[in-house]
């Protein structure tokens, strides 16, 4: 493509660099409109993503291209100005939202197209003897455009990151306190949330809260999980949308274990996995309550499930834990009949001795053994196990207390 206005211009007289530059400027000024139009036409021809853009966004991109040519001509006309103010003169014409429609890579592609259009016409645009001068100016200017593009996108990413952090903190706070749950799905969508099931992790804060959150987010996303993380006092709460690569009952623990080392010292508690982000508050509150109670079980695994801390949580005042122990441990035993409850009570009171329990109940030791196995099947906790006997004792005590008014 050639520029008619440049072809019809009579040869300029030879002179010094300033005279040659002035003659080139006049040619450029006459060709500005043609160059901008040619750049947009070349984009439509070469860039498939540009053709798929909305008419409004294409018009803004075209305006940016026109402004870039005009700003280059103005800068070339006044070399004493030093570095061009590209951020304002070029990108200032487009709305900030355009950075969401056009990626940095696409911006680089646009710059290349505009460079090609201008460089292909250097011989026609430059005054005689000014070809090299114009070519060097184009290279310098396009380098400045590239730097300015990167700066704009970096600032946009920084602003987006700051907004995401504030929104993450808001979501975590809402989940913890059980309010605004109707808006959680919308907030999650704004953060790109898509994974289910969901579980919460609560643990201690490291020396640097910012680096702890950044490391958690980075590690979780590398593993394919969605993640929200926030600091609540001296603890870190992370909400994990588990990757579809992990399946089965072990998926929550598989997702959490690689992240455990990124928390500060002390226990790490996992809330139960739930169906989606809207009901993740249950998991968050269980994890936080478990973290408060975990001090009572020094030998707990790290991480430990909130459900494994039910006795400690119940003693610490967690009503949800008390209710769960009664519903999942005491009530099944009571419905199974008094022999199981009586056997469990006597067994626990007599230091887990089969023989002593059998003598007190006037039954054979094998009968006691059968009943104990049945208790394990119904509750998931073995009376002969130290931890299991503790859970059963607390559950039976709470169950009996709950029946005072019945």
mmCIF file of C-alpha atoms in Angstrom, residues 127 167 204 296 317 357 378 389:
data_model
loop_
_atom_site.group_PDB
_atom_site.id
_atom_site.type_symbol
_atom_site.label_atom_id
_atom_site.label_comp_id
_atom_site.label_asym_id
_atom_site.label_seq_id
_atom_site.Cartn_x
_atom_site.Cartn_y
_atom_site.Cartn_z
ATOM 1 C CA UNK A 127 11.723 13.441 2.748
ATOM 2 C CA UNK A 167 -13.366 -9.116 47.792
ATOM 3 C CA UNK A 204 -1.981 -20.057 62.353
ATOM 4 C CA UNK A 296 -6.915 -29.574 73.958
ATOM 5 C CA UNK A 317 -18.890 -24.488 73.884
ATOM 6 C CA UNK A 357 -17.804 -55.607 82.446
ATOM 7 C CA UNK A 378 -23.086 -47.812 64.813
ATOM 8 C CA UNK A 389 -13.522 -44.098 74.285
#
